[in-house]
mmCIF file of C-alpha atoms in Angstrom:
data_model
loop_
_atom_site.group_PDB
_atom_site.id
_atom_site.type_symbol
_atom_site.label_atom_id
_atom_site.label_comp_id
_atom_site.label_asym_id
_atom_site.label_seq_id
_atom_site.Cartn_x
_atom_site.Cartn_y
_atom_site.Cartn_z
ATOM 1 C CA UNK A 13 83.676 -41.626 24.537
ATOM 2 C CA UNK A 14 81.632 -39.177 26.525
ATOM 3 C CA UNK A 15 82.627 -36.351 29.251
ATOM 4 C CA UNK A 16 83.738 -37.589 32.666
ATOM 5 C CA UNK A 17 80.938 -38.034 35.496
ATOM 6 C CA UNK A 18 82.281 -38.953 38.877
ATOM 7 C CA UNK A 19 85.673 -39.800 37.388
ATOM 8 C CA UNK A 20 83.772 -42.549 35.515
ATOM 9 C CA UNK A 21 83.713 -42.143 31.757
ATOM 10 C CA UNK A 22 80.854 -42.428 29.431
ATOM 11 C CA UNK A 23 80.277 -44.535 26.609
ATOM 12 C CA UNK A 24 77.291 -44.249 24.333
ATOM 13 C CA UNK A 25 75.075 -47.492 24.189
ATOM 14 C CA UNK A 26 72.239 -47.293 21.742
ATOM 15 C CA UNK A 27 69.008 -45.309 21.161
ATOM 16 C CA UNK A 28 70.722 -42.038 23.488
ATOM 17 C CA UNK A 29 70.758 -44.513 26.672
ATOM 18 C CA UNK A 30 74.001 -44.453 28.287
ATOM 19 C CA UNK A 31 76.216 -47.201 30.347
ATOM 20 C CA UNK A 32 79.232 -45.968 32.702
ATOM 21 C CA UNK A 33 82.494 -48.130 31.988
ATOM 22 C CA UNK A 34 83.755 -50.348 35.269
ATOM 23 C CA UNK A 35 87.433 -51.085 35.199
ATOM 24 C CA UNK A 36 88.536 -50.180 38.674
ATOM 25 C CA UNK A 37 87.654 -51.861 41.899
ATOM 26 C CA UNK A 38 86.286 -49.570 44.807
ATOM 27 C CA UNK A 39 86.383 -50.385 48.147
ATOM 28 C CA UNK A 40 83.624 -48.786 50.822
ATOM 29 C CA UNK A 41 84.691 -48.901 54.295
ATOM 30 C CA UNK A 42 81.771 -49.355 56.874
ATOM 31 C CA UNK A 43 83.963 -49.298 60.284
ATOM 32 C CA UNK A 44 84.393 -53.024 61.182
ATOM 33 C CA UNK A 45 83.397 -54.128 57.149
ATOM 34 C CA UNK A 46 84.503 -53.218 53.807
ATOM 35 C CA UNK A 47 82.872 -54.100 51.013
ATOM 36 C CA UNK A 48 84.904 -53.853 47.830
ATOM 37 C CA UNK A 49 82.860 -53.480 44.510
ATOM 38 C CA UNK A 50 84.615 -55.697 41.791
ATOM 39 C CA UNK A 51 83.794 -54.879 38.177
ATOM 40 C CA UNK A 52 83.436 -58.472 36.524
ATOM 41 C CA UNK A 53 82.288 -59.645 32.748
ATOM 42 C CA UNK A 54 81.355 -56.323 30.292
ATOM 43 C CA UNK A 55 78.504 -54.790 32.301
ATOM 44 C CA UNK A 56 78.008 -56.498 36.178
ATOM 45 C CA UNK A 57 80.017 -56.346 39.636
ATOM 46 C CA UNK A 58 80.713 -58.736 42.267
ATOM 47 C CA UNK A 59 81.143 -57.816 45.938
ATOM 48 C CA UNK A 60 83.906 -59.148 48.395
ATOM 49 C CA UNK A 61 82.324 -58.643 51.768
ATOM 50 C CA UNK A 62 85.458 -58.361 54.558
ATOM 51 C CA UNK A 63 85.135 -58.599 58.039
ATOM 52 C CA UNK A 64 88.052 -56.398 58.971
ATOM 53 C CA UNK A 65 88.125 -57.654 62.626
ATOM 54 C CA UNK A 66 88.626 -61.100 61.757
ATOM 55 C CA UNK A 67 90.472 -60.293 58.103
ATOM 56 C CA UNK A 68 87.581 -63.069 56.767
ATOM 57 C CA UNK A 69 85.646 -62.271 53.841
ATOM 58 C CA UNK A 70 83.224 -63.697 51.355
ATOM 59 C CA UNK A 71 82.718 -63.803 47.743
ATOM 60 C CA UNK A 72 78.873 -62.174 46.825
ATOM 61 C CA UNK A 73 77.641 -63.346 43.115
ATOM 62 C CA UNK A 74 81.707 -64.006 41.481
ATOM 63 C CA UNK A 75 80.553 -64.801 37.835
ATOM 64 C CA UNK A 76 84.101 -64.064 37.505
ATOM 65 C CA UNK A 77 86.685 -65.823 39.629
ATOM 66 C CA UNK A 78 90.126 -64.330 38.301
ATOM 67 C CA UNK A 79 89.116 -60.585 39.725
ATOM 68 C CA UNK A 80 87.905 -61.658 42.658
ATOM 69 C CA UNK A 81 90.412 -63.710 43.440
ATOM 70 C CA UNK A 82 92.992 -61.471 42.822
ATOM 71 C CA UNK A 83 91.581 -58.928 45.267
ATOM 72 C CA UNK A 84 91.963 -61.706 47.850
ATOM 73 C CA UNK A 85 95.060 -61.915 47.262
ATOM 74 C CA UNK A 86 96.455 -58.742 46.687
ATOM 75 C CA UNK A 87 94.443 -57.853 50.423
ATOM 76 C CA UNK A 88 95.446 -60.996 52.101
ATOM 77 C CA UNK A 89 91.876 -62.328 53.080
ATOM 78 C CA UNK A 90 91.292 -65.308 54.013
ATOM 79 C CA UNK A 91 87.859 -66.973 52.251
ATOM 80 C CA UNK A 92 84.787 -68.045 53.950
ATOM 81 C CA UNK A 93 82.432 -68.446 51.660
ATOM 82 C CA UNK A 94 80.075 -67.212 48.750
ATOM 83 C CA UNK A 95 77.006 -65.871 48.891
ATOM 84 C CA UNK A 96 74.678 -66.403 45.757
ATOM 85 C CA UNK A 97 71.742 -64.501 45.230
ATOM 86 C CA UNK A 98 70.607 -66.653 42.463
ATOM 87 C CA UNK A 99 71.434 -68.972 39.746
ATOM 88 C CA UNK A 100 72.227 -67.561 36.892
ATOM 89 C CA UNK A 101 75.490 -67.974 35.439
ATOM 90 C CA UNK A 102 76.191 -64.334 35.441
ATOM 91 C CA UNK A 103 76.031 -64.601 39.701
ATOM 92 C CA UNK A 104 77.490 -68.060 39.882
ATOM 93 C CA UNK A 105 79.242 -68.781 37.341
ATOM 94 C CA UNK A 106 82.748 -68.591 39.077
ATOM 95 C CA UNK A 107 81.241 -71.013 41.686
ATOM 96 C CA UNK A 108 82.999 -74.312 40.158
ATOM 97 C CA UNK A 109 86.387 -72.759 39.677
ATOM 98 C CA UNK A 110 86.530 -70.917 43.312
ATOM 99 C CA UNK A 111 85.565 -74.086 44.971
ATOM 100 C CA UNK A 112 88.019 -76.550 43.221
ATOM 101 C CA UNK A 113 90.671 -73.663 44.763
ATOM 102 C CA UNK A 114 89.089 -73.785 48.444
ATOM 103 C CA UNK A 115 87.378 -76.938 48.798
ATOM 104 C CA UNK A 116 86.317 -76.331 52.159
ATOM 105 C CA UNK A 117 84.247 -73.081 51.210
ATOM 106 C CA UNK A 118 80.449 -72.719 52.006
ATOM 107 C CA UNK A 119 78.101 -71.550 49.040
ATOM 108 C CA UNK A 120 75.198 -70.236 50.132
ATOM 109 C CA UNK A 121 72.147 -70.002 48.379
ATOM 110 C CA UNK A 122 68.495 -70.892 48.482
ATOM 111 C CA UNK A 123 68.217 -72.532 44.453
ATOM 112 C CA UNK A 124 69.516 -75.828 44.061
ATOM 113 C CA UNK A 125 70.235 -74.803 40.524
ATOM 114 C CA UNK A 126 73.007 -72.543 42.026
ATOM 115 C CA UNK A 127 76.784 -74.529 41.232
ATOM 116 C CA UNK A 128 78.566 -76.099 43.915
ATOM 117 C CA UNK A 129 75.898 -74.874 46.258
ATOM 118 C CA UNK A 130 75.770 -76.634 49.996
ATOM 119 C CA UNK A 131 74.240 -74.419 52.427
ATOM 120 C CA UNK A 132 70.703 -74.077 51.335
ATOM 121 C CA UNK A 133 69.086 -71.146 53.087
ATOM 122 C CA UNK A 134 65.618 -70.209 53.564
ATOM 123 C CA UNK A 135 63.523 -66.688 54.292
ATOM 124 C CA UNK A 136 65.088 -64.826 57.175
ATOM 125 C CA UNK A 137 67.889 -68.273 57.661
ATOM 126 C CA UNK A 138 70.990 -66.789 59.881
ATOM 127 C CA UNK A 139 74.500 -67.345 59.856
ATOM 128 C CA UNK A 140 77.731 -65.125 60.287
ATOM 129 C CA UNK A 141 80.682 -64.357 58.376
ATOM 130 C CA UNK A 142 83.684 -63.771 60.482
ATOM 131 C CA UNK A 143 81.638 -61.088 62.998
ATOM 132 C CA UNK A 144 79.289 -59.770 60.864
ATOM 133 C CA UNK A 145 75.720 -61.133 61.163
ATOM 134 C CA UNK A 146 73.980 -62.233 57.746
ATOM 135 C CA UNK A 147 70.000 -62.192 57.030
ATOM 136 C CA UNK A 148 68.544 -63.999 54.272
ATOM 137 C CA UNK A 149 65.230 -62.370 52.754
ATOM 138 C CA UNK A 150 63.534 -64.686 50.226
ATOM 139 C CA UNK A 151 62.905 -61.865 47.382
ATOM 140 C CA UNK A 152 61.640 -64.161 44.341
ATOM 141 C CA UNK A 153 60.726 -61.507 41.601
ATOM 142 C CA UNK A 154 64.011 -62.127 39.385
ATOM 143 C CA UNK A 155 64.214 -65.828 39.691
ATOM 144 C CA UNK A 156 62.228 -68.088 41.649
ATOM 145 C CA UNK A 157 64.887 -68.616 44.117
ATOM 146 C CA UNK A 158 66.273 -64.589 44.169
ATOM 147 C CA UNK A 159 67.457 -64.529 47.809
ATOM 148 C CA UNK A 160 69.247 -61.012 48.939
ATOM 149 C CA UNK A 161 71.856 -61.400 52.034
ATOM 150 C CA UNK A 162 71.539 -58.520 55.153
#
């Protein structure tokens, strides 16, 4: 274990490079949204994206479902949706499990390989979660159907 940085500790990984540990969850507050930053699997986050007016949120990449969830809960939101970037299982692998829990939910997405997916979006597609506006830019350099949400 290395020295502190940030209140984040250190932990070698091979060849001098170094990884920070992610065990806490940290919430940024934008005014009217809050975006809390979920540490999920060994090395990767998910995002919980909360309108604050209209206490709805949504779910951004949860490989993980447990974590996420639990923020939900422990913050009372209510669940909208989730917003997939792309299909690996590391973004959507909690995709399954959430919607069995919320069968209502919208997945968003623009890969049909992406689980449980059924809103397909396209470059620059709009829709809204609670108040906030979402744009979809069609970025394909990680996967074929790499979408990022604005």
């Amino acid at each position: 274990m290395r020295a502190a940085r940030n209140g984040v500790k250190r932990i070698g990984w091979g060849r001098g490079k170094r990884c920070y540990s992610h065990r806490k969850v940290v919430v940024k507050d934008y005014n009217k949204v809050k975006v809390h930053i979920v540490p999920i699997l060994q090395d990767n986050y998910s995002y919980i994206l909360h309108d604050t007016t209209s206490n709805t949120a949504s779910l951004i990449d949860p490989a993980e479902p447990e974590p996420v969830l639990q923020v939900l809960k422990d913050n009372s939101l209510k669940l909208d949706s989730i917003l997939c970037t792309h299909h690996h299982n590391d973004h959507s692998g909690g995709n399954q499990h959430i919607l069995s829990t919320y069968p209502h939910l919208k997945i968003y997405g623009a890969d049909a390989r992406i689980p449980g997916l059924n809103h397909i979006v396209q470059h620059e597609s709009l829709f809204h979660v609670g108040s906030i506006h979402i744009q979809v830019l069609f970025t394909p350099c990680h996967t074929k159907g790499h979408v990022l949400f604005l």
